[in-house]
Amino acid sequence: MKLRLQYVWLLCILLVASCTTTKYVPEGAFLLDKVHIKTDNKQVKPSSLSMYVRQNPNPRWFNLLNTQLYIYNWSGRDSIRWYNKMLRRMGDAPVIYSLDDAFRSSEEMTKALHNMGYMGASVERVAVVHKKKMDLTYKITTGRPYMVRHLRYDVQDSCLVPYLQRDSAETKLRSGMVFDINVLNAERQRITSNLLSNGFYRFNKDYITYTADTVRGSYQVDLTLHLTRYRQHAGEELRRHPQYFIGKVNFITDYNVMQSSALSSTEVNDSVHYRGFPIYYTDKLFLRPKVLLNNLSIAPGKPYNEQDVQRTYANFSRLPVLKYTNIRFFESQVGDSLLLNAYVMLTRNKHQSVSFELEGTNSAGDLGAAASVSFTNRNVFRGSESFLIKLRGAYEAVSGLQSSYGQDNYTELGAETSINFPRFLFPFLSNDFRRRIRATTEFGLQYNYQLRPEFTRIVASASWSYRWGLQRLHSQHRIDLLDVNYLYMPQIDDDFKDKYLNNDQNYILKYNYEDRFIVRTGYTYVYNSAGRALANNTLTGNAYSVRVNFESAGNLLFALSKTLKLKKNDAGEYTLLNIPYAQYLKGDFDYATNLMIDSRNSIALHFAAGIAVPYGNASVVPFEKRYFSGGANSVRGWSVRSLGPGSFAGDGNFLNQSGDIKLDASVEYRTRLFWKFRGALFIDAGNIWTIRDYDSQQGGRFRLNQFYKQIAVAYGVGLRLDLDFFVLRFDGGMKAVNPMYESGKGRYPILRPRFGRDFAFHFAVGYPF
């Protein structure tokens, strides 16, 4: 087998070596091999000018290998044969250097530099030719930037002056700044947004212009901002900018976007007036009038405000019963007042739906299948409340168990129901607070029945939570006000009990196979700098995300037990309905960032830490809240739940390979390969530890003078199939540093790697971070 693998590698090397990258480069032409941008000014970064390069070299895998160009060159010159066509479709044709494209690139870079204030900037092209390949360098000489010496405002409409003065602290212009056209345009947009928020409905940035006078013999500019008066049509006389106020606000709740856009074509059979707001509908009003007004940010009598309009769009988009929202304004005049009559037109979504899902499962190598059916009602109480009921069943073949258990299958049956209210349901809260914090309230119930060869377990839970987002979706908050879980073990196999549970050394294992209550509260904060939901659980572009979670369990019950002087059970625990309850504090921190190298390559970094502390009524954190290491989203040189804690080598029981403290760090180089395929090279590091010493986890306790020696390190390569709506991920990791060994050959397997011992393969859906 080893000999055959060597032949395969040798064949691959010969195939690559036999192909020249210039096979299809015509005589007298050059393959564009590399493009560089060099500047003599630290303030002007090459990355800011790369977008103006009109011709880039063939893409390289991991910025090193011209693989797709090699594949293209494997094709023969007979383009009719099917295999040649296939190779050319899979590969990339060579990029032939174009003088015209290089000239246009230089021109556009020069214009960009002028816009940055470097009026004397120049771009020189330096080409280095080696046989039929060319390395092209754009050499940037910026010169001195032009600076704004004096800044003056010429506002021709006096009614706008008070609004500009009130917002002057936010201005982007100042004397002494670089004369940057991009900053000037940003100031135009800022002033426009300010005036659109103060009733000037017809204002746009074209009314703002600049005059720049240069001072001869210097790099100084005298800048004047002109704000001209209003003119609706060419040839009309200039006049003051009209200020509009909101007139009537009307609702049309059965608007059909497929019909004509004219309001007269909308079918309306009836109407109702609620607090002075006309509501038009067909047949039956499907939303309560109060719900419509609670989500409306446009107020009659107030100046037109573009931000209020966008808030109204955002509020109605949260309602699952609605499919589309459209807001139109029509001008009218009453005396000297200019009014905008608003029509909020709503298109309803399907009120009810049934869905069916079928999925494959893979739990630590055990394969299975699961199916679920769910029913959703998006408008239970005519307030866009979403009701869900879901039934799920799963089956899995369990491997590696002793034959005495009688059966080796895992069966899971579950049911869950939830109701979601698109508002903050809590007593004593004012309407103003509810309007500022657009929270969603959710109540849920779950029941899960698990039948394994070793035991039968039932998990029942009830939850009450709130979710809301702020700052244009940059941040998300979640409060789990109450989450009650009941773990019930109706049956445990006698052989399993004798082997693992009737043993004082397996205290953690025994604790987690007993009936227990977990009554917890928690808070989660998520920030995403990109300001949008993560696609496929990964960041795109130059962005970062932060996640912080804190939760506690059992504190209120423990305080009541102490106050009421309740009796403890034989294990020294307070109980609720004769069932002991868990008590712990837990905190998690997660940070991930993505750094773009170019359009095809990026570096992703990840760091995570967590700690769970049992106390009071518990000496162990429940299994569901403990940490595990290894697997597709952790240190990928180890299979799932097979690493740690500390230097513990494992005893075949995955529960003993759990901990109270976790550290994870990863760096991943990601590259686009071809079509929908992506590649990755990664290095992972991390481990888990316990807070206390346990006989069943020798070497697992966290100690400041030792933990850094117990950090495991892995490296590997990954292949991802990115289909936009989901990602299939295949990662292969190798152990580099193994904390099971304090010294010797086994501690550094990277020096003497053995595939059978050190390799772990992972299949997952979505990116690891």
PDB file of N, CA and C in Angstrom, residues 192-200 303-308:
ATOM      1  N   THR A 192     -27.507  65.693   3.619  1.00  0.00           N
ATOM      2  CA  THR A 192     -28.760  65.257   2.992  1.00  0.00           C
ATOM      3  C   THR A 192     -29.585  64.416   3.956  1.00  0.00           C
ATOM      4  N   SER A 193     -28.944  63.473   4.642  1.00  0.00           N
ATOM      5  CA  SER A 193     -29.665  62.628   5.603  1.00  0.00           C
ATOM      6  C   SER A 193     -30.244  63.463   6.743  1.00  0.00           C
ATOM      7  N   ASN A 194     -29.497  64.475   7.186  1.00  0.00           N
ATOM      8  CA  ASN A 194     -29.964  65.348   8.260  1.00  0.00           C
ATOM      9  C   ASN A 194     -31.218  66.104   7.834  1.00  0.00           C
ATOM     10  N   LEU A 195     -31.213  66.673   6.640  1.00  0.00           N
ATOM     11  CA  LEU A 195     -32.357  67.452   6.180  1.00  0.00           C
ATOM     12  C   LEU A 195     -33.553  66.564   5.857  1.00  0.00           C
ATOM     13  N   LEU A 196     -33.299  65.363   5.360  1.00  0.00           N
ATOM     14  CA  LEU A 196     -34.402  64.432   5.112  1.00  0.00           C
ATOM     15  C   LEU A 196     -35.064  63.985   6.410  1.00  0.00           C
ATOM     16  N   SER A 197     -34.358  64.107   7.518  1.00  0.00           N
ATOM     17  CA  SER A 197     -34.924  63.750   8.819  1.00  0.00           C
ATOM     18  C   SER A 197     -35.643  64.919   9.475  1.00  0.00           C
ATOM     19  N   ASN A 198     -35.677  66.071   8.795  1.00  0.00           N
ATOM     20  CA  ASN A 198     -36.311  67.268   9.362  1.00  0.00           C
ATOM     21  C   ASN A 198     -37.362  67.872   8.438  1.00  0.00           C
ATOM     22  N   GLY A 199     -37.966  67.025   7.618  1.00  0.00           N
ATOM     23  CA  GLY A 199     -39.103  67.469   6.830  1.00  0.00           C
ATOM     24  C   GLY A 199     -38.819  67.862   5.393  1.00  0.00           C
ATOM     25  N   PHE A 200     -37.565  67.922   5.004  1.00  0.00           N
ATOM     26  CA  PHE A 200     -37.236  68.384   3.649  1.00  0.00           C
ATOM     27  C   PHE A 200     -37.256  67.186   2.696  1.00  0.00           C
ATOM     28  N   PRO A 303     -42.795  66.657  11.319  1.00  0.00           N
ATOM     29  CA  PRO A 303     -42.063  66.792  10.042  1.00  0.00           C
ATOM     30  C   PRO A 303     -41.710  65.419   9.468  1.00  0.00           C
ATOM     31  N   TYR A 304     -41.691  65.346   8.159  1.00  0.00           N
ATOM     32  CA  TYR A 304     -41.282  64.096   7.501  1.00  0.00           C
ATOM     33  C   TYR A 304     -39.875  63.720   7.961  1.00  0.00           C
ATOM     34  N   ASN A 305     -39.703  62.451   8.295  1.00  0.00           N
ATOM     35  CA  ASN A 305     -38.408  61.965   8.785  1.00  0.00           C
ATOM     36  C   ASN A 305     -38.106  60.644   8.089  1.00  0.00           C
ATOM     37  N   GLU A 306     -37.069  60.650   7.275  1.00  0.00           N
ATOM     38  CA  GLU A 306     -36.692  59.444   6.524  1.00  0.00           C
ATOM     39  C   GLU A 306     -36.356  58.285   7.464  1.00  0.00           C
ATOM     40  N   GLN A 307     -35.771  58.583   8.634  1.00  0.00           N
ATOM     41  CA  GLN A 307     -35.439  57.521   9.583  1.00  0.00           C
ATOM     42  C   GLN A 307     -36.701  56.865  10.140  1.00  0.00           C
ATOM     43  N   ASP A 308     -37.757  57.668  10.358  1.00  0.00           N
ATOM     44  CA  ASP A 308     -39.024  57.089  10.820  1.00  0.00           C
ATOM     45  C   ASP A 308     -39.612  56.153   9.778  1.00  0.00           C
TER      46      ASP A 308
END
